[in-house]
XYZ file of C-alpha atoms in Angstrom:
735
model
C -0.010 -0.024 0.031
C 1.412 3.303 -1.033
C 0.726 6.701 0.670
C 0.606 10.101 -0.877
C 3.328 11.410 -3.170
C 6.464 12.744 -1.755
C 7.715 16.302 -2.221
C 10.931 15.524 -3.918
C 11.841 17.773 -6.823
C 15.203 17.138 -8.481
C 16.803 20.466 -9.324
C 14.826 22.350 -6.667
C 15.054 20.723 -3.221
C 17.074 17.685 -4.103
C 19.893 16.545 -6.386
C 18.029 13.186 -7.276
C 15.205 11.024 -6.068
C 15.777 7.444 -5.762
C 15.098 4.381 -3.688
C 16.860 2.415 -0.989
C 16.151 -1.243 -1.071
C 17.383 -1.761 2.382
C 18.424 0.899 5.023
C 19.230 1.105 8.707
C 20.255 3.916 10.914
C 23.491 3.435 12.990
C 23.190 5.285 16.180
C 26.317 6.507 17.845
C 29.826 5.774 16.835
C 30.335 2.503 18.570
C 27.730 0.944 16.198
C 28.887 2.847 13.086
C 32.509 1.891 13.586
C 31.673 -1.784 14.142
C 29.448 -1.734 11.112
C 31.991 -0.038 9.039
C 34.710 -2.577 10.097
C 32.420 -5.386 9.099
C 31.831 -4.028 5.603
C 35.523 -3.207 4.990
C 36.297 -6.780 5.976
C 33.868 -8.109 3.444
C 34.873 -5.871 0.571
C 36.166 -7.207 -2.648
C 36.286 -4.433 -5.301
C 36.670 -0.893 -4.137
C 36.259 1.411 -1.080
C 35.692 5.283 -1.164
C 35.982 7.202 1.952
C 35.029 10.880 1.666
C 35.141 12.930 5.028
C 35.834 16.137 6.907
C 38.535 14.005 8.519
C 39.824 10.467 8.091
C 42.315 9.775 10.912
C 44.704 6.743 10.570
C 44.955 6.310 14.257
C 41.338 5.458 14.986
C 40.364 2.022 16.274
C 37.046 0.781 14.893
C 36.558 -1.986 17.347
C 36.718 -1.901 21.142
C 36.476 -4.514 23.903
C 35.515 -8.123 22.985
C 34.933 -7.266 19.456
C 38.460 -6.095 19.101
C 39.916 -8.972 21.063
C 38.095 -11.620 18.938
C 38.559 -9.904 15.489
C 41.013 -11.649 13.127
C 41.270 -8.359 11.120
C 43.030 -5.362 12.520
C 41.029 -2.816 14.465
C 42.934 0.433 13.711
C 41.633 1.754 10.305
C 45.039 2.231 8.672
C 46.030 -1.220 9.671
C 42.723 -2.619 8.427
C 42.940 -0.921 5.074
C 46.453 -2.030 4.730
C 45.506 -5.593 5.539
C 42.677 -5.373 2.966
C 44.705 -3.841 0.255
C 47.530 -6.456 0.711
C 44.931 -9.230 0.728
C 43.675 -8.151 -2.597
C 46.133 -6.016 -4.648
C 43.654 -5.514 -7.377
C 41.207 -3.715 -4.874
C 41.255 0.004 -5.137
C 40.782 2.311 -1.879
C 40.258 6.019 -2.131
C 40.499 8.373 0.762
C 39.318 12.069 0.253
C 39.773 14.293 3.336
C 39.402 17.967 3.729
C 42.782 19.643 3.386
C 42.715 22.843 5.559
C 43.129 21.637 9.248
C 45.276 24.292 10.968
C 42.135 25.369 13.098
C 41.847 21.806 14.476
C 45.513 21.222 15.105
C 45.079 19.731 18.466
C 42.562 17.102 17.133
C 43.506 16.180 13.560
C 46.574 14.666 12.077
C 48.684 17.478 10.727
C 50.293 15.381 7.982
C 47.350 13.131 7.074
C 48.415 12.307 3.410
C 51.969 11.593 4.497
C 50.709 9.340 7.231
C 48.367 7.425 5.112
C 50.888 7.028 2.324
C 53.417 5.858 4.870
C 51.016 3.307 6.374
C 49.312 1.783 3.213
C 50.382 0.117 0.053
C 50.142 1.680 -3.457
C 46.598 0.694 -4.113
C 45.343 2.880 -1.283
C 45.193 6.478 -2.702
C 44.922 9.552 -0.552
C 44.076 13.053 -1.535
C 43.404 16.266 0.358
C 40.530 18.454 -0.959
C 41.662 22.071 -1.210
C 38.976 23.228 -3.625
C 36.527 24.399 -0.995
C 36.065 28.317 -0.892
C 37.932 30.046 2.049
C 35.735 29.860 5.191
C 33.997 26.673 3.941
C 34.795 22.915 4.649
C 34.501 19.504 2.958
C 31.633 18.345 5.351
C 30.154 15.307 3.418
C 30.585 12.032 5.218
C 30.397 9.011 2.905
C 31.789 5.546 2.729
C 31.105 3.490 -0.408
C 31.846 -0.152 -0.488
C 31.911 -2.367 -3.688
C 29.465 0.041 -5.282
C 26.656 -1.830 -3.513
C 26.686 -0.405 -0.022
C 26.883 3.110 1.353
C 27.369 4.775 4.643
C 26.223 8.368 5.096
C 25.287 10.824 7.645
C 27.121 12.885 10.430
C 29.939 10.723 11.265
C 33.683 10.814 10.424
C 36.373 8.549 11.313
C 37.907 11.022 13.436
C 39.082 11.689 17.064
C 36.726 12.442 19.935
C 33.780 10.659 18.203
C 33.630 7.041 19.666
C 30.816 6.342 22.224
C 28.256 3.738 23.004
C 24.363 4.200 23.220
C 24.421 4.172 27.093
C 26.855 7.150 27.150
C 28.326 6.366 30.424
C 29.601 9.487 32.501
C 33.096 8.064 32.480
C 34.691 5.862 29.906
C 38.250 4.801 29.374
C 37.563 4.352 25.644
C 36.502 7.933 25.258
C 40.235 9.024 24.985
C 41.171 11.749 22.474
C 44.347 13.888 21.868
C 43.395 16.089 24.640
C 42.565 13.297 27.015
C 39.185 11.945 28.009
C 36.149 13.561 26.432
C 32.548 13.555 27.457
C 29.443 11.563 25.986
C 29.033 12.156 22.280
C 25.905 11.246 20.235
C 25.774 10.955 16.344
C 23.716 9.257 13.648
C 24.806 7.434 10.422
C 22.903 5.313 7.970
C 23.764 2.293 5.864
C 21.791 1.807 2.588
C 21.697 -0.454 -0.489
C 19.879 -0.457 -3.644
C 19.387 2.227 -6.449
C 20.518 5.152 -4.283
C 24.128 3.686 -4.001
C 24.505 4.331 -7.669
C 23.906 7.834 -7.072
C 26.555 7.857 -4.338
C 28.930 6.225 -6.674
C 28.635 9.014 -9.101
C 29.062 11.626 -6.417
C 32.147 10.309 -4.859
C 33.824 9.671 -8.090
C 33.091 13.172 -9.202
C 34.470 14.635 -5.949
C 37.643 12.451 -6.300
C 38.322 13.319 -9.969
C 38.013 17.064 -9.351
C 40.728 16.898 -6.717
C 43.061 14.076 -7.951
C 42.775 14.886 -11.764
C 42.627 11.154 -12.444
C 39.919 8.859 -13.317
C 39.214 6.397 -10.325
C 38.155 2.688 -10.948
C 35.061 2.372 -13.001
C 31.732 1.368 -11.318
C 31.343 -2.339 -11.093
C 29.445 -3.723 -14.050
C 28.130 -6.576 -11.907
C 26.975 -4.276 -9.074
C 23.475 -5.070 -8.082
C 21.752 -1.978 -7.228
C 18.255 -2.668 -8.545
C 15.104 -2.049 -6.653
C 14.682 -5.746 -6.037
C 18.343 -6.431 -5.268
C 19.133 -8.792 -2.349
C 21.049 -7.551 0.654
C 24.523 -7.129 -0.598
C 27.398 -9.341 0.696
C 29.102 -6.521 2.297
C 26.212 -5.535 4.461
C 27.350 -5.382 8.147
C 26.346 -8.148 10.286
C 24.486 -7.360 13.543
C 22.781 -4.540 11.828
C 19.589 -5.728 10.066
C 17.745 -3.228 7.820
C 14.544 -1.539 9.235
C 13.566 -0.011 5.947
C 12.746 -1.843 2.699
C 12.096 -0.361 -0.694
C 11.803 3.086 0.678
C 11.568 6.200 -1.431
C 14.374 8.624 -0.715
C 16.188 11.712 -2.032
C 19.695 13.185 -1.897
C 20.044 16.899 -1.086
C 23.411 18.637 -1.461
C 25.050 21.862 -0.544
C 27.719 22.752 -3.006
C 29.419 26.161 -2.941
C 30.604 27.951 -5.902
C 34.041 26.546 -6.642
C 36.006 26.332 -9.732
C 33.017 27.317 -11.869
C 30.964 24.369 -10.420
C 27.410 25.089 -10.454
C 26.385 25.778 -6.810
C 23.534 24.045 -5.180
C 21.346 24.834 -2.124
C 19.172 21.734 -2.098
C 19.621 21.192 1.631
C 18.138 24.640 2.439
C 15.283 24.158 0.019
C 14.490 20.604 1.211
C 14.425 21.631 4.967
C 12.068 24.428 4.207
C 9.718 22.283 2.211
C 9.935 19.608 4.843
C 8.784 21.857 7.555
C 5.891 23.096 5.418
C 4.710 19.321 5.530
C 4.590 19.028 9.302
C 1.240 18.533 11.084
C 1.842 16.786 14.287
C 5.448 16.791 15.660
C 8.936 17.874 14.285
C 11.903 16.268 15.936
C 15.246 17.653 15.343
C 18.637 16.903 16.822
C 21.529 18.865 15.313
C 24.981 20.088 16.443
C 24.109 23.875 15.587
C 20.971 25.683 15.202
C 21.686 29.263 13.924
C 19.934 29.529 10.667
C 17.228 32.340 11.214
C 15.330 31.241 8.072
C 14.817 27.821 9.602
C 13.581 29.297 12.853
C 11.199 31.660 10.848
C 9.875 28.609 9.101
C 9.267 26.613 12.066
C 7.485 29.387 13.774
C 5.283 30.006 10.807
C 4.351 26.380 10.600
C 3.529 26.369 14.345
C 1.094 29.260 13.863
C -0.459 27.534 10.764
C -0.881 24.189 12.528
C -2.247 24.498 16.061
C -1.594 20.699 16.704
C 2.167 20.941 15.747
C 4.910 20.607 18.306
C 8.594 20.981 17.829
C 11.311 19.482 19.935
C 14.925 20.197 19.261
C 17.876 18.484 21.007
C 21.332 19.957 20.935
C 24.477 20.408 23.102
C 24.679 22.187 26.293
C 27.952 24.153 26.457
C 30.143 25.586 23.665
C 33.746 24.626 23.141
C 35.917 27.686 23.057
C 35.371 31.327 22.271
C 34.588 31.045 18.554
C 31.828 28.398 19.106
C 30.332 30.320 21.894
C 30.116 33.630 20.214
C 29.379 32.170 16.631
C 26.947 29.515 17.401
C 25.630 29.822 21.054
C 24.970 33.616 20.669
C 23.336 32.903 17.425
C 21.116 30.030 19.055
C 19.795 32.552 21.453
C 18.389 34.480 18.458
C 17.279 31.331 16.756
C 15.325 30.213 19.963
C 13.669 33.649 20.311
C 12.438 33.588 16.674
C 11.252 30.048 17.021
C 9.257 30.752 20.032
C 7.780 34.042 19.272
C 3.960 33.996 19.864
C 3.956 30.246 20.545
C 2.847 28.621 23.757
C 5.852 27.295 25.539
C 4.394 23.761 26.002
C 4.448 23.440 22.242
C 8.119 24.086 21.507
C 11.421 23.185 23.319
C 15.158 23.667 22.549
C 16.824 21.282 24.883
C 20.072 19.382 25.840
C 20.506 15.877 27.338
C 22.440 15.413 30.504
C 22.868 13.049 33.446
C 23.840 13.109 37.145
C 24.579 9.677 38.284
C 24.252 8.351 41.845
C 27.651 9.339 42.774
C 26.875 12.895 41.758
C 28.894 12.959 38.645
C 27.396 15.065 35.847
C 27.890 14.733 32.202
C 26.367 16.717 29.218
C 25.877 14.791 25.914
C 27.441 16.466 22.996
C 25.240 16.229 19.987
C 26.986 15.868 16.651
C 24.065 14.366 14.638
C 21.958 15.920 11.919
C 18.537 14.322 12.130
C 15.090 15.589 11.464
C 11.538 13.710 11.474
C 8.439 15.349 10.029
C 5.581 13.362 11.806
C 6.144 9.857 10.545
C 6.410 10.815 7.012
C 9.931 11.926 6.466
C 13.307 11.219 8.156
C 16.474 13.138 7.382
C 19.930 11.651 8.289
C 22.663 13.824 6.820
C 25.728 15.956 7.218
C 24.167 19.285 7.386
C 23.885 21.572 10.444
C 21.144 24.042 10.830
C 23.726 26.909 10.215
C 24.432 29.447 7.588
C 27.555 27.669 6.358
C 25.774 24.261 5.866
C 23.144 25.838 3.636
C 25.500 27.750 1.309
C 29.370 27.306 1.940
C 30.245 23.896 3.043
C 29.792 20.629 0.868
C 26.907 18.648 2.460
C 24.891 15.584 1.650
C 21.634 14.632 3.282
C 19.513 11.573 2.685
C 15.826 12.041 3.094
C 13.605 8.884 3.443
C 9.919 9.094 2.661
C 7.278 6.943 4.542
C 5.796 5.491 1.335
C 4.429 2.378 3.108
C 2.844 1.740 6.447
C 6.009 -0.214 7.496
C 8.280 2.569 6.525
C 6.127 5.107 8.321
C 6.288 2.919 11.328
C 10.137 2.752 10.965
C 10.396 6.489 10.923
C 8.423 6.792 14.028
C 10.575 3.995 15.600
C 13.940 5.904 14.905
C 12.385 9.048 16.360
C 11.076 7.303 19.425
C 14.495 5.432 19.912
C 16.356 8.678 19.708
C 14.138 10.342 22.290
C 14.153 7.365 24.503
C 17.931 7.567 24.679
C 18.023 11.210 25.346
C 15.292 10.954 28.256
C 16.294 7.712 29.919
C 13.102 6.043 28.916
C 12.084 3.093 26.809
C 10.729 3.220 23.294
C 7.140 2.037 24.597
C 7.364 4.921 27.044
C 7.837 7.275 23.928
C 4.893 5.899 22.111
C 2.587 6.686 24.976
C 3.978 10.235 25.691
C 3.828 11.253 22.124
C 0.270 10.552 21.856
C -0.621 13.149 24.539
C -2.209 16.471 23.463
C 1.062 18.353 24.249
C 3.705 15.686 23.647
C 6.788 17.922 23.957
C 5.631 19.257 27.364
C 5.077 15.637 28.396
C 8.589 14.825 27.441
C 9.940 17.245 29.872
C 7.833 15.953 32.826
C 8.340 12.893 34.908
C 11.921 12.110 33.790
C 13.700 9.519 35.779
C 16.435 10.645 38.332
C 20.110 9.417 37.728
C 19.448 8.796 33.927
C 19.637 10.998 30.921
C 17.143 13.810 31.071
C 16.137 16.752 28.683
C 16.497 20.366 29.804
C 15.562 23.428 28.147
C 18.685 25.409 27.041
C 19.559 28.697 28.709
C 22.445 30.005 26.540
C 22.276 33.470 28.257
C 24.537 31.797 30.973
C 27.462 31.465 28.330
C 27.111 34.522 26.145
C 24.799 37.444 25.129
C 22.979 37.784 21.927
C 24.838 40.015 19.337
C 23.596 40.851 15.916
C 26.903 42.381 14.841
C 29.329 39.638 15.845
C 32.754 39.226 14.376
C 33.074 35.553 15.433
C 29.855 34.692 13.625
C 31.091 36.228 10.311
C 34.318 34.115 10.529
C 32.775 30.835 11.826
C 29.390 30.704 10.397
C 29.520 32.670 7.160
C 27.113 32.327 4.208
C 29.577 33.445 1.677
C 33.338 32.821 1.173
C 35.479 34.911 3.451
C 37.570 36.228 0.525
C 36.530 36.632 -3.283
C 39.027 37.650 -5.964
C 37.893 39.884 -9.042
C 38.468 38.408 -12.401
C 39.363 40.017 -15.714
C 35.706 39.711 -16.938
C 34.464 41.741 -14.079
C 32.965 38.868 -12.120
C 34.302 37.459 -8.789
C 35.692 34.043 -7.814
C 36.040 32.751 -4.191
C 39.543 32.256 -2.895
C 40.153 28.710 -1.761
C 41.097 27.625 1.560
C 44.910 27.883 1.966
C 46.521 24.340 1.328
C 47.954 22.681 4.413
C 51.253 22.581 2.671
C 51.131 26.161 2.062
C 50.234 26.905 5.575
C 53.085 24.752 7.070
C 55.595 26.481 4.595
C 54.333 29.815 5.680
C 54.610 28.889 9.402
C 58.184 27.763 8.783
C 59.175 30.896 6.913
C 57.647 33.104 9.492
C 59.553 31.237 12.249
C 62.828 31.526 10.261
C 62.168 35.374 9.619
C 61.364 35.969 13.231
C 64.553 34.041 14.448
C 66.635 35.844 11.849
C 65.217 39.074 12.689
C 65.902 38.547 16.550
C 69.518 37.575 15.651
C 70.010 40.643 13.553
C 68.484 42.866 16.135
C 70.649 41.369 18.804
C 73.722 41.700 16.924
C 72.895 45.496 16.150
C 71.657 46.278 19.670
C 73.543 44.291 22.094
C 76.958 45.838 22.081
C 78.647 42.931 23.834
C 77.392 40.345 21.208
C 80.370 40.465 18.875
C 83.552 38.470 18.301
C 85.742 41.496 19.747
C 83.571 41.978 22.855
C 83.417 38.227 23.634
C 87.315 38.189 23.173
C 87.872 41.025 25.477
C 85.427 39.523 28.053
C 87.164 36.160 27.951
C 90.581 37.880 28.041
C 89.603 39.546 31.350
C 89.061 36.110 32.873
C 92.182 34.514 31.882
C 94.369 33.607 34.689
C 91.478 34.039 37.337
C 89.145 31.640 39.239
C 86.403 32.828 37.017
C 87.938 31.543 33.806
C 85.976 28.327 33.536
C 82.597 29.830 34.680
C 83.058 32.702 32.153
C 83.644 30.213 29.350
C 80.594 28.236 30.269
C 78.503 31.363 30.513
C 79.683 32.541 27.063
C 78.861 29.108 25.480
C 75.387 28.872 27.148
C 74.324 32.513 26.044
C 75.858 32.046 22.620
C 74.029 28.868 22.035
C 70.680 30.335 22.938
C 71.401 33.386 20.687
C 72.630 31.079 17.896
C 76.161 32.490 17.864
C 78.507 30.455 15.696
C 80.280 27.857 17.923
C 83.300 27.856 15.709
C 83.984 31.491 16.500
C 83.646 30.735 20.113
C 85.963 27.727 19.987
C 88.600 29.707 18.024
C 88.320 32.596 20.573
C 88.621 30.342 23.685
C 91.602 28.500 22.073
C 93.387 31.841 21.177
C 92.994 33.099 24.811
C 93.486 30.000 26.739
C 95.987 28.135 24.609
C 96.021 24.825 22.720
C 95.482 22.752 25.825
C 93.107 24.386 28.174
C 91.287 26.160 25.240
C 89.851 22.857 23.832
C 89.070 21.617 27.418
C 87.233 24.572 28.386
C 85.598 24.866 25.000
C 84.343 21.147 25.225
C 82.935 21.756 28.518
C 81.065 24.793 27.463
C 79.745 23.031 24.286
C 78.420 20.177 26.339
C 76.603 22.445 28.805
C 75.139 24.426 25.974
C 74.154 21.331 24.166
C 72.242 19.956 27.282
C 70.330 23.144 27.973
C 69.198 23.520 24.370
C 68.457 19.811 24.148
C 66.238 20.230 27.094
C 64.464 23.291 25.502
C 63.941 21.098 22.305
C 62.479 18.237 24.555
C 59.930 20.652 26.071
C 59.006 22.213 22.669
C 58.594 18.585 21.118
C 56.198 17.512 23.845
C 54.315 20.773 23.269
C 53.511 19.866 19.646
C 56.505 20.496 17.495
C 57.072 16.890 16.798
C 53.570 16.679 15.538
C 54.378 19.486 13.122
C 57.134 17.532 11.711
C 54.993 14.774 10.285
C 55.875 11.159 9.321
C 58.863 12.159 7.139
C 60.605 13.798 10.185
C 59.579 10.757 12.398
C 61.400 8.581 9.904
C 64.485 10.667 10.121
C 64.049 10.719 13.906
C 63.978 6.910 13.847
C 67.107 6.775 11.923
C 68.805 9.032 14.280
C 67.623 6.997 17.125
C 68.844 3.773 15.595
C 72.343 5.179 14.686
C 72.811 6.552 18.389
C 76.023 7.827 19.474
C 77.894 7.280 16.190
C 75.129 9.292 14.243
C 75.362 12.113 16.658
C 79.180 12.036 16.339
C 78.950 12.076 12.539
C 76.518 14.948 12.566
C 78.790 16.853 14.899
C 81.874 16.364 12.756
C 80.157 17.364 9.631
C 79.187 21.151 9.290
C 75.693 20.365 7.958
C 73.773 22.551 10.456
C 74.169 25.191 13.140
C 75.379 23.961 16.481
C 72.262 25.391 18.231
C 69.829 24.044 15.690
C 71.283 20.459 16.059
C 70.758 20.657 19.776
C 67.113 21.775 19.540
C 66.137 19.220 16.837
C 67.840 16.420 18.895
C 65.722 17.491 21.904
C 62.578 17.341 19.764
C 63.663 13.721 18.603
C 63.373 10.658 20.738
C 67.265 10.026 21.152
C 68.315 9.962 24.805
C 70.409 12.757 26.277
C 73.237 10.382 27.335
C 73.625 9.180 23.832
C 73.362 12.622 22.439
C 76.043 14.172 24.859
C 78.505 11.249 24.381
C 78.046 11.560 20.581
C 78.566 15.342 20.868
C 81.742 14.750 22.850
C 83.073 12.281 20.346
C 82.108 14.201 17.416
C 83.395 17.627 18.743
C 86.464 17.090 20.662
C 88.883 16.034 17.808
C 87.934 19.093 15.768
C 87.992 21.175 18.914
C 91.796 20.189 19.365
C 92.295 21.215 15.879
C 90.489 24.530 16.470
C 92.702 24.897 19.506
C 95.857 24.686 17.269
C 94.423 26.978 14.664
C 93.204 29.597 17.332
C 96.400 29.601 19.193
C 98.438 29.788 15.941
C 96.318 32.822 14.906
C 97.114 34.480 18.413
C 100.776 33.724 17.968
C 100.909 34.974 14.375
C 99.329 38.201 15.520
C 101.805 38.783 18.402
C 104.912 37.298 17.072
C 104.842 35.947 13.440
C 107.294 33.080 12.763
C 107.601 30.045 10.463
C 106.819 27.897 13.484
C 103.543 29.585 14.297
C 102.590 29.658 10.626
C 103.288 25.935 10.370
C 101.049 25.312 13.297
C 98.354 27.130 11.679
C 98.520 25.157 8.475
C 98.783 21.783 10.389
C 95.730 22.748 12.399
C 93.729 23.580 9.260
C 94.859 20.431 7.614
C 93.926 18.355 10.713
C 90.649 19.991 10.819
C 89.989 19.109 7.170
C 91.252 15.576 7.638
C 88.927 15.042 10.642
C 85.951 16.153 8.728
C 86.821 13.818 5.691
C 87.586 10.992 7.995
C 84.087 11.433 9.796
C 82.328 11.227 6.500
C 84.319 7.931 5.556
C 83.660 6.449 9.008
C 79.873 7.418 8.771
C 79.553 5.728 5.455
C 81.473 2.671 6.512
C 79.328 2.453 9.842
C 76.033 2.693 7.991
C 76.958 0.056 5.458
C 78.221 -2.286 8.299
C 74.977 -1.853 10.130
C 72.908 -2.542 6.963
C 75.025 -5.510 6.167
C 74.692 -6.895 9.704
C 70.982 -6.437 9.577
C 70.844 -8.293 6.213
C 72.824 -11.129 7.699
C 70.658 -11.356 10.687
C 67.490 -11.356 8.656
C 68.809 -14.256 6.378
C 69.707 -16.222 9.544
C 66.105 -15.607 10.943
C 64.655 -16.829 7.530
C 66.738 -19.924 7.558
C 65.781 -20.745 11.081
C 62.147 -20.354 10.276
C 62.643 -22.709 7.365
C 64.299 -25.206 9.519
C 61.410 -25.004 12.064
C 59.116 -25.404 9.197
């Protein structure tokens, strides 16, 4: 039995209208990740993942599921395992490029991390085509061109949680430590709608990669009467069958692509269809146009009620002033002239029996219109989601009594979670004359409850808000005029460009400080240092003075060679190298410690996997590697100290390597420095001979260190190869 026609109008409020042969919501990340793991394990042809983020570190399985799985849990290990299992399989990862604003949460060198961890049939691209201020916000996983996941969830940090949302959970561990309960919704579908997603992800990939991805499977069964595909995740049976659906997009103007605001038009049209109850859960509610449409429909339909579930508290100043301040205005528009028992904007929280309180973070993007329509998508009710970000929403239509029951079931299931009740309780409550008001009454203590938001405790409403214009814009932040008189939006800066700019800025600041110091600090010159050291010669303060000069010189990046020659010239060829070596070791240790603190604060993350690989080589080469670096004039003394601190080499290895690498050249510098002094005071053939001998010894030590370093590396590689061969022979014998 078929109900009234749906409102889907391709080109107006949707991109395409289609059908899902089977579909099921996946509520909260524990379920989605488990379902995704199952589908990837079963994949045979291709996998496309499109996301705001795709983090290689995420574990898809937890607890017993992880312990009992034969396949890896971490997504990078899983995709590597799958790609090596089937070299003909193609895996495509498309992630938003710009991530500087989310440095603490996201992998800074995502492409390099994925390239490092996976074989060649796993392709990774970063999407930098989005207009400045916007983001790549579609969240899609396509498996074998027969199964698709879509909705609000990324494979990202601070996402995983279970449906019971405990107050404390060891598994909710992110880059900044433990995070609170988090709620999200994804959907898995099969049938004709998958063919539309296949076109979308390939279009997105080809625009960024400039290459044609693998062709759609000719034998992919996406007909309306297709059976459940082999890759369908076990433990998640479909609850919708042969359901009519539509896909609505937001596509900003980028590279002459035709923009689309189908999401905006669809939401407005859906609101106009409501008669009984509109249920919304969304991360952000700031779009005034949506609030106005809801208010208008509430006035047109006296029996209509609206319940919105969102988050309690903002994260940071930008979110507070851009989204929470705007939610005050949204709520005011929504409620104007409406009886308070008919409309509520709420958050879900819990206080357990130990008195511990937690506020559930809402990241989902869900809307139900009576029992007629269900939206599960990526779009927030914000300005940027309607115009500037790339979005994709799936809208299911209750075209049969069974599918209408399923829409009502999803709504009741979500509300039961947020209010600590059962689905049966919700069926009774929503039949009351004022269902939203009834939701708020009689909630059970020590379980999750809905409470009306009071955003005034966080911020004040502001119609002229700089944070809002930067964080929730309707248009690109920067547009560039073209020769034809039109304008084109500037792209978000590429991650690589951002990192280069940061590096150049740091170098410029460092160089500027050094230049300023050399011009402004009168004693920071070779002559002043010589005079300062000369005054200490023959006193008890000689060694402390040398140590102080080396430490200050190291911090100010003063050339160590100049210091060593000066110390040798003043204290002679014996005590000069001894004092100089002690000063160099102390300066190295202090700058090593500064580097260690900086590395722990995030500089190691900035370096990325390539630097991590170099770090690993330095750690393996140990004392000899440090000695070779010290003998070869490849980098400034102070810079080597800082980089070593950022790396994972131990300070003992570093200082021993520094001593072995610097002391022989220090002796040569002692001869050179003392000879220069003698030539200046009393030139003779003997003093000139010492100078020439010192320079030749210096050059010989550098040449010898290069030879020794090469020999040592070759010997280590040969020993490693011999050991590997012995292990292989042992394994063969055991077999």
